[in-house]
Coordinates of C-alpha atoms and ligand atoms in Angstrom, one line a residue:
M1 CA 108.4 100.0 111.4
R2 CA 108.6 100.8 115.1
R3 CA 107.2 104.3 115.4
R4 CA 107.9 106.7 118.1
N5 CA 104.7 108.6 118.5
I6 CA 106.0 112.1 118.3
K7 CA 103.6 114.6 119.8
N8 CA 102.1 117.0 117.2
A9 CA 104.2 115.5 114.4
D10 CA 101.6 116.7 111.9
E11 CA 102.3 120.3 113.0
K12 CA 106.0 119.9 113.5
I13 CA 106.6 118.8 109.9
Q14 CA 105.1 122.0 108.5
V15 CA 108.2 124.1 109.3
F16 CA 110.2 122.2 106.7
D17 CA 108.2 123.8 103.9
E18 CA 111.3 124.1 101.6
V19 CA 111.6 120.4 101.4
L20 CA 108.1 119.2 102.2
I21 CA 105.3 119.3 99.7
T22 CA 102.2 119.7 101.9
N23 CA 99.6 119.9 99.2
P24 CA 100.7 117.4 96.4
E25 CA 97.1 117.5 94.9
D26 CA 97.7 121.1 93.9
Y27 CA 100.6 120.1 91.8
Y28 CA 98.7 117.4 89.8
G29 CA 100.0 117.5 86.3
K30 CA 102.7 120.0 87.1
I31 CA 104.9 118.2 89.6
A32 CA 108.0 119.1 87.6
S33 CA 107.5 122.7 88.7
I34 CA 108.5 121.9 92.3
F35 CA 112.1 121.4 91.1
P36 CA 114.4 124.1 89.8
K37 CA 115.8 121.7 87.1
Q38 CA 113.7 119.8 84.6
Q39 CA 115.0 116.3 84.7
K40 CA 113.8 112.8 85.4
I41 CA 111.8 112.2 88.6
Y42 CA 112.3 109.0 90.7
L43 CA 109.9 108.3 93.5
E44 CA 110.4 106.2 96.6
I45 CA 107.2 104.9 98.2
G46 CA 107.4 104.3 102.0
M47 CA 110.8 105.9 102.4
G48 CA 110.8 105.8 106.2
K49 CA 113.5 108.0 107.7
G50 CA 114.9 108.8 104.3
N51 CA 118.6 107.7 104.2
F52 CA 118.2 106.0 100.8
I53 CA 116.4 108.9 99.0
I54 CA 118.7 111.5 100.5
E55 CA 121.8 109.6 99.5
Q56 CA 120.4 109.0 96.0
A57 CA 119.7 112.8 95.6
R58 CA 123.3 113.6 96.8
T59 CA 124.9 111.2 94.4
H60 CA 122.7 111.9 91.4
P61 CA 122.2 115.7 91.0
D62 CA 121.0 115.1 87.5
I63 CA 117.8 113.3 88.7
N64 CA 115.0 114.8 90.8
F65 CA 113.9 112.6 93.7
I66 CA 110.6 112.5 95.6
G67 CA 110.1 110.5 98.9
L68 CA 106.6 109.5 100.0
E69 CA 105.9 108.5 103.6
K70 CA 102.6 107.9 105.3
Y71 CA 103.5 108.8 108.9
A72 CA 104.3 112.3 110.0
S73 CA 106.4 111.0 113.0
V74 CA 108.6 109.0 110.5
I75 CA 108.9 111.7 107.7
L76 CA 109.9 114.2 110.4
Q77 CA 113.2 112.5 110.8
A78 CA 113.8 112.5 107.1
L79 CA 112.9 116.2 106.9
V80 CA 115.3 117.2 109.6
K81 CA 118.2 115.6 107.6
A82 CA 117.0 116.8 104.2
N83 CA 116.6 120.3 105.5
E84 CA 120.2 120.6 106.6
L85 CA 121.4 119.5 103.1
K86 CA 119.1 121.7 101.1
L87 CA 119.3 119.6 98.0
P88 CA 117.6 121.2 95.1
N89 CA 116.7 117.8 93.6
L90 CA 114.9 116.4 96.6
R91 CA 111.4 116.9 97.9
L92 CA 109.3 114.9 100.4
I93 CA 105.6 114.2 100.6
N94 CA 103.7 113.1 103.7
G95 CA 101.0 111.0 102.0
D96 CA 99.5 107.6 101.3
A97 CA 100.4 105.4 98.3
T98 CA 96.7 104.8 97.7
N99 CA 96.4 108.5 96.7
L100 CA 99.3 108.5 94.2
E101 CA 96.9 109.1 91.3
K102 CA 95.7 112.3 92.9
Y103 CA 99.3 113.6 93.2
F104 CA 100.7 112.6 89.8
K105 CA 99.4 112.4 86.3
K106 CA 100.4 109.7 83.9
D107 CA 104.0 110.1 82.6
E108 CA 105.1 112.4 85.5
I109 CA 107.3 109.7 87.2
D110 CA 110.2 108.0 85.6
M111 CA 111.0 105.3 88.1
I112 CA 109.7 103.8 91.4
Y113 CA 111.6 102.5 94.3
L114 CA 110.0 100.2 96.9
N115 CA 112.3 99.4 99.8
F116 CA 111.5 97.1 102.6
S117 CA 107.8 97.6 102.2
D118 CA 105.5 96.3 105.0
P119 CA 105.1 92.5 104.3
W120 CA 101.5 92.1 105.5
P121 CA 102.0 88.3 105.9
K122 CA 98.4 87.4 106.4
A123 CA 96.7 86.4 103.1
R124 CA 93.6 88.5 103.9
H125 CA 95.9 91.6 104.0
A126 CA 97.6 90.8 100.6
K127 CA 95.9 93.8 99.0
R128 CA 97.8 96.2 101.3
R129 CA 101.2 95.0 100.0
L130 CA 102.8 97.7 97.9
T131 CA 103.5 95.1 95.2
S132 CA 99.9 93.9 95.0
P133 CA 98.1 94.2 91.6
T134 CA 96.1 97.1 92.9
F135 CA 99.2 99.1 93.7
L136 CA 101.0 98.1 90.5
K137 CA 98.1 99.5 88.5
I138 CA 98.3 102.7 90.4
Y139 CA 102.1 102.9 89.6
E140 CA 101.4 102.3 85.9
N141 CA 99.0 105.2 85.9
I142 CA 101.6 107.7 87.1
T143 CA 104.7 106.6 85.3
K144 CA 106.2 106.9 81.8
S145 CA 106.1 103.7 79.8
P146 CA 107.8 101.4 80.4
T147 CA 106.9 101.4 84.1
T148 CA 110.1 100.7 85.9
I149 CA 110.3 99.5 89.5
E150 CA 113.2 98.6 91.8
F151 CA 112.3 96.6 94.8
K152 CA 114.4 95.4 97.8
T153 CA 113.4 93.3 100.8
D154 CA 114.8 90.8 103.3
N155 CA 111.3 89.3 103.7
R156 CA 111.2 86.0 101.8
G157 CA 107.4 85.8 101.8
L158 CA 107.0 89.3 100.3
F159 CA 109.8 88.6 97.8
E160 CA 108.1 85.4 96.5
Y161 CA 104.7 87.1 96.4
S162 CA 106.2 90.0 94.5
V163 CA 108.0 87.8 91.9
L164 CA 104.7 86.0 91.2
T165 CA 102.7 89.2 91.0
F166 CA 105.1 90.9 88.6
N167 CA 105.1 87.8 86.5
E168 CA 101.3 87.5 86.5
L169 CA 101.0 91.1 85.4
K170 CA 103.4 90.5 82.6
Y171 CA 106.3 92.6 83.9
K172 CA 109.7 91.8 82.4
F173 CA 112.5 91.0 84.9
L174 CA 115.6 93.2 84.2
D175 CA 117.5 92.1 87.3
L176 CA 117.0 89.7 90.2
S177 CA 119.3 88.9 93.1
F178 CA 118.9 86.6 96.1
N179 CA 121.8 88.3 97.8
L180 CA 122.3 91.9 96.6
H181 CA 125.2 92.8 98.9
E182 CA 127.2 89.7 98.0
H183 CA 126.5 90.4 94.4
A184 CA 127.6 94.0 94.8
K185 CA 130.8 93.0 96.6
E186 CA 131.8 90.5 93.9
N187 CA 131.3 93.1 91.2
N188 CA 132.7 96.1 93.1
L189 CA 129.3 97.9 93.0
T190 CA 128.2 100.5 95.6
V191 CA 124.7 99.9 97.1
I192 CA 122.8 102.9 98.5
T193 CA 121.2 101.4 101.6
T194 CA 118.1 102.1 103.7
E195 CA 117.7 102.0 107.5
Y196 CA 116.0 98.6 107.3
E197 CA 118.6 97.3 104.9
D198 CA 121.5 98.3 107.3
R199 CA 119.7 96.7 110.2
F200 CA 118.7 93.4 108.5
S201 CA 122.0 92.9 106.6
Q202 CA 123.9 93.4 109.9
M203 CA 121.8 90.6 111.3
G204 CA 123.0 88.4 108.4
N205 CA 119.8 88.4 106.4
P206 CA 120.3 88.3 102.6
I207 CA 118.7 91.2 100.8
Y208 CA 116.6 90.3 97.8
F209 CA 116.5 92.7 94.8
I210 CA 114.2 92.9 91.8
K211 CA 114.2 95.3 88.9
V212 CA 111.2 95.1 86.5
E213 CA 109.6 97.0 83.7
K214 CA 106.3 96.9 81.8
Ligands
SAH1 N1 112.1 102.3 103.1 C1 112.4 102.4 104.5 C2 111.3 102.1 105.4 C3 110.7 100.7 105.3 S1 109.4 100.4 106.4 C4 113.6 101.5 104.8 O1 113.9 100.6 104.0 O2 114.3 101.7 105.8 C5 108.0 100.7 105.4 C6 107.6 102.2 105.4 O3 106.6 102.4 104.4 C7 107.1 102.7 106.7 O4 107.8 103.9 107.1 C8 105.6 102.9 106.4 O5 105.1 104.0 107.2 C9 105.6 103.3 104.9 N2 104.3 103.0 104.3 C10 103.6 101.8 104.4 N3 102.5 101.9 103.6 C11 102.5 103.1 103.0 C12 101.7 103.7 102.1 N4 100.5 103.1 101.7 N5 102.0 105.0 101.7 C13 103.1 105.6 102.1 N6 104.0 105.0 103.0 C14 103.7 103.8 103.4

């Protein structure tokens, strides 16, 4: 993602303390307590500017949503929007996916969304892909069984890599589309989109979609 380097973003995000969880490690094993209602928790990893998770939270008040984003300058934009809406079922974390096991205990998360994750095209960087076996094992350690993941990308290389990795790790494919938006149109379904998704589909790129469980 092209990142504007916002000055003092780390400090600026702190004012949004109603939406932002600044110390997720402190809630290890009791993440449910950050929400007023006890209901399922869905987590988006690498949420960027937040359109997807905010819209999910608006449309599904019966589910709690957490958005995780590594960069303060990026999460800042999601925080500004989320703060205006004051949704009781949405909280955001400025953190790295490599630390997820420090934030959440096994069974705390009900579903994981990965949207337009960085493709890391070079083979020597494959471990950094959010669908690499290393990350999938991390997700399995924080989710309820079956571990359920929804994944969207326009990147053919990352899509193929992810299909192979899910298969290798014995995930079951619940859904797979080579053109999510066409499929949705034909079946009159609404797709909640991300910033990247809007941009890439406007350019005419098909959006690949996978839903798996293990
Ligand atoms: N989901 C958004 C953004 C996609 S870009 C959209 O579809 O529009 C990928 C995002 O993942 C970037 O914002 C990047 O900072 C974030 N990201 C990449 N690696 C991450 C990690 N290890 N932990 C948390 N966020 C990460």
